[in-house]
Amino acid sequence: MSRTASTSAVRSRRGALGRLVRRFTTTEGQTQAEAMQEEAMSAGCASLSHCRMREQVRVRGVISQVTLNPRGVNRWLEAILDDGSGEVTLIWMGRRIVRGIEPGRKLEVEGRLTLFEGRPTIYNPKYSLLNL
């Protein structure tokens, strides 16, 4: 066996061993987060971990929580979107219900990233419901 062939055989074994070790040391949550990030990037969306405040962003993820916020006279619907690299709060002002916005739903949103109570937030985002 030539030196080149033996070197590539060792590399392929290390690669296979590395994949096997990684498979047993990563959690299911980490694996799902990585898959969500890859899917979002292939769709041309940004990763929340790379977005900056006051930028127009387009992100994709899964809704983890939905809350009706009854502060004073004005009410709004809040949803937490997780893209695998972070979370963003989505707020629809003056809305009590937005069809399709429910926990576990995949969503692609677009809007200006701001801070509200120390959390990344998008107000009245444009959104697209995605297949589960």
GROMACS .gro file of N, CA and C in nm, residues 52-108:
model
  171
   52ARG      N    1  -2.756   4.161   1.421
   52ARG     CA    2  -2.727   4.277   1.505
   52ARG      C    3  -2.854   4.358   1.524
   53MET      N    4  -2.859   4.430   1.635
   53MET     CA    5  -2.975   4.513   1.667
   53MET      C    6  -2.994   4.621   1.561
   54ARG      N    7  -3.118   4.656   1.539
   54ARG     CA    8  -3.162   4.760   1.446
   54ARG      C    9  -3.143   4.721   1.299
   55GLU      N   10  -3.110   4.595   1.273
   55GLU     CA   11  -3.099   4.547   1.135
   55GLU      C   12  -3.230   4.482   1.093
   56GLN      N   13  -3.259   4.491   0.964
   56GLN     CA   14  -3.370   4.418   0.906
   56GLN      C   15  -3.322   4.274   0.890
   57VAL      N   16  -3.394   4.178   0.950
   57VAL     CA   17  -3.350   4.039   0.949
   57VAL      C   18  -3.460   3.947   0.898
   58ARG      N   19  -3.418   3.832   0.850
   58ARG     CA   20  -3.510   3.724   0.815
   58ARG      C   21  -3.457   3.597   0.880
   59VAL      N   22  -3.538   3.541   0.971
   59VAL     CA   23  -3.497   3.422   1.046
   59VAL      C   24  -3.605   3.316   1.037
   60ARG      N   25  -3.564   3.193   1.065
   60ARG     CA   26  -3.654   3.078   1.056
   60ARG      C   27  -3.632   2.993   1.180
   61GLY      N   28  -3.742   2.944   1.239
   61GLY     CA   29  -3.729   2.860   1.357
   61GLY      C   30  -3.862   2.801   1.399
   62VAL      N   31  -3.868   2.759   1.525
   62VAL     CA   32  -3.986   2.695   1.581
   62VAL      C   33  -4.037   2.779   1.699
   63ILE      N   34  -4.168   2.796   1.706
   63ILE     CA   35  -4.227   2.871   1.817
   63ILE      C   36  -4.226   2.782   1.942
   64SER      N   37  -4.168   2.834   2.049
   64SER     CA   38  -4.162   2.756   2.173
   64SER      C   39  -4.267   2.800   2.274
   65GLN      N   40  -4.318   2.923   2.261
   65GLN     CA   41  -4.413   2.974   2.359
   65GLN      C   42  -4.498   3.084   2.297
   66VAL      N   43  -4.626   3.089   2.334
   66VAL     CA   44  -4.716   3.195   2.289
   66VAL      C   45  -4.789   3.249   2.411
   67THR      N   46  -4.795   3.383   2.422
   67THR     CA   47  -4.856   3.447   2.538
   67THR      C   48  -4.939   3.567   2.493
   68LEU      N   49  -5.057   3.584   2.551
   68LEU     CA   50  -5.136   3.706   2.532
   68LEU      C   51  -5.096   3.800   2.644
   69ASN      N   52  -5.049   3.918   2.610
   69ASN     CA   53  -5.000   4.013   2.708
   69ASN      C   54  -5.102   4.125   2.729
   70PRO      N   55  -5.177   4.124   2.839
   70PRO     CA   56  -5.281   4.223   2.862
   70PRO      C   57  -5.233   4.343   2.944
   71ARG      N   58  -5.135   4.417   2.897
   71ARG     CA   59  -5.086   4.534   2.971
   71ARG      C   60  -5.172   4.655   2.938
   72GLY      N   61  -5.243   4.707   3.037
   72GLY     CA   62  -5.324   4.827   3.020
   72GLY      C   63  -5.432   4.806   2.915
   73VAL      N   64  -5.461   4.909   2.842
   73VAL     CA   65  -5.564   4.905   2.738
   73VAL      C   66  -5.515   4.828   2.616
   74ASN      N   67  -5.388   4.845   2.584
   74ASN     CA   68  -5.331   4.779   2.466
   74ASN      C   69  -5.297   4.634   2.498
   75ARG      N   70  -5.335   4.546   2.409
   75ARG     CA   71  -5.301   4.404   2.423
   75ARG      C   72  -5.220   4.364   2.301
   76TRP      N   73  -5.137   4.264   2.323
   76TRP     CA   74  -5.063   4.211   2.211
   76TRP      C   75  -5.033   4.065   2.231
   77LEU      N   76  -5.003   4.000   2.122
   77LEU     CA   77  -4.968   3.859   2.123
   77LEU      C   78  -4.817   3.848   2.114
   78GLU      N   79  -4.758   3.770   2.204
   78GLU     CA   80  -4.614   3.746   2.204
   78GLU      C   81  -4.587   3.600   2.172
   79ALA      N   82  -4.484   3.576   2.094
   79ALA     CA   83  -4.439   3.440   2.065
   79ALA      C   84  -4.287   3.438   2.074
   80ILE      N   85  -4.233   3.330   2.125
   80ILE     CA   86  -4.087   3.311   2.130
   80ILE      C   87  -4.049   3.217   2.017
   81LEU      N   88  -3.960   3.265   1.929
   81LEU     CA   89  -3.912   3.185   1.816
   81LEU      C   90  -3.769   3.143   1.844
   82ASP      N   91  -3.743   3.013   1.835
   82ASP     CA   92  -3.610   2.956   1.858
   82ASP      C   93  -3.556   2.906   1.725
   83ASP      N   94  -3.438   2.957   1.685
   83ASP     CA   95  -3.380   2.913   1.558
   83ASP      C   96  -3.264   2.816   1.576
   84GLY      N   97  -3.240   2.772   1.698
   84GLY     CA   98  -3.130   2.680   1.724
   84GLY      C   99  -3.005   2.749   1.772
   85SER      N  100  -2.992   2.880   1.744
   85SER     CA  101  -2.875   2.955   1.790
   85SER      C  102  -2.914   3.060   1.893
   86GLY      N  103  -3.043   3.083   1.908
   86GLY     CA  104  -3.093   3.183   2.001
   86GLY      C  105  -3.243   3.197   1.989
   87GLU      N  106  -3.298   3.289   2.066
   87GLU     CA  107  -3.442   3.313   2.065
   87GLU      C  108  -3.470   3.460   2.038
   88VAL      N  109  -3.584   3.485   1.975
   88VAL     CA  110  -3.631   3.620   1.950
   88VAL      C  111  -3.779   3.624   1.989
   89THR      N  112  -3.819   3.735   2.051
   89THR     CA  113  -3.959   3.754   2.086
   89THR      C  114  -4.028   3.824   1.970
   90LEU      N  115  -4.140   3.768   1.927
   90LEU     CA  116  -4.222   3.829   1.820
   90LEU      C  117  -4.344   3.891   1.887
   91ILE      N  118  -4.372   4.017   1.857
   91ILE     CA  119  -4.486   4.085   1.917
   91ILE      C  120  -4.576   4.139   1.807
   92TRP      N  121  -4.703   4.098   1.811
   92TRP     CA  122  -4.804   4.152   1.722
   92TRP      C  123  -4.890   4.247   1.804
   93MET      N  124  -4.872   4.378   1.784
   93MET     CA  125  -4.942   4.480   1.861
   93MET      C  126  -5.090   4.481   1.825
   94GLY      N  127  -5.175   4.494   1.929
   94GLY     CA  128  -5.319   4.505   1.907
   94GLY      C  129  -5.386   4.377   1.863
   95ARG      N  130  -5.318   4.267   1.871
   95ARG     CA  131  -5.374   4.139   1.827
   95ARG      C  132  -5.388   4.045   1.945
   96ARG      N  133  -5.498   3.976   1.950
   96ARG     CA  134  -5.519   3.874   2.053
   96ARG      C  135  -5.491   3.735   1.996
   97ILE      N  136  -5.514   3.722   1.867
   97ILE     CA  137  -5.494   3.594   1.799
   97ILE      C  138  -5.430   3.621   1.664
   98VAL      N  139  -5.335   3.538   1.627
   98VAL     CA  140  -5.279   3.538   1.492
   98VAL      C  141  -5.287   3.393   1.446
   99ARG      N  142  -5.363   3.369   1.342
   99ARG     CA  143  -5.384   3.232   1.296
   99ARG      C  144  -5.254   3.161   1.264
  100GLY      N  145  -5.244   3.038   1.311
  100GLY     CA  146  -5.126   2.956   1.284
  100GLY      C  147  -5.012   2.975   1.383
  101ILE      N  148  -5.020   3.079   1.465
  101ILE     CA  149  -4.914   3.104   1.562
  101ILE      C  150  -4.944   3.022   1.688
  102GLU      N  151  -4.872   2.911   1.702
  102GLU     CA  152  -4.893   2.820   1.814
  102GLU      C  153  -4.762   2.748   1.844
  103PRO      N  154  -4.743   2.703   1.968
  103PRO     CA  155  -4.618   2.633   2.003
  103PRO      C  156  -4.595   2.511   1.914
  104GLY      N  157  -4.469   2.494   1.873
  104GLY     CA  158  -4.430   2.381   1.789
  104GLY      C  159  -4.439   2.410   1.641
  105ARG      N  160  -4.490   2.526   1.603
  105ARG     CA  161  -4.507   2.561   1.461
  105ARG      C  162  -4.378   2.618   1.404
  106LYS      N  163  -4.339   2.573   1.285
  106LYS     CA  164  -4.223   2.630   1.214
  106LYS      C  165  -4.267   2.758   1.146
  107LEU      N  166  -4.180   2.856   1.150
  107LEU     CA  167  -4.215   2.989   1.102
  107LEU      C  168  -4.093   3.057   1.043
  108GLU      N  169  -4.114   3.137   0.940
  108GLU     CA  170  -4.010   3.225   0.888
  108GLU      C  171  -4.061   3.366   0.906
   0.00000   0.00000   0.00000
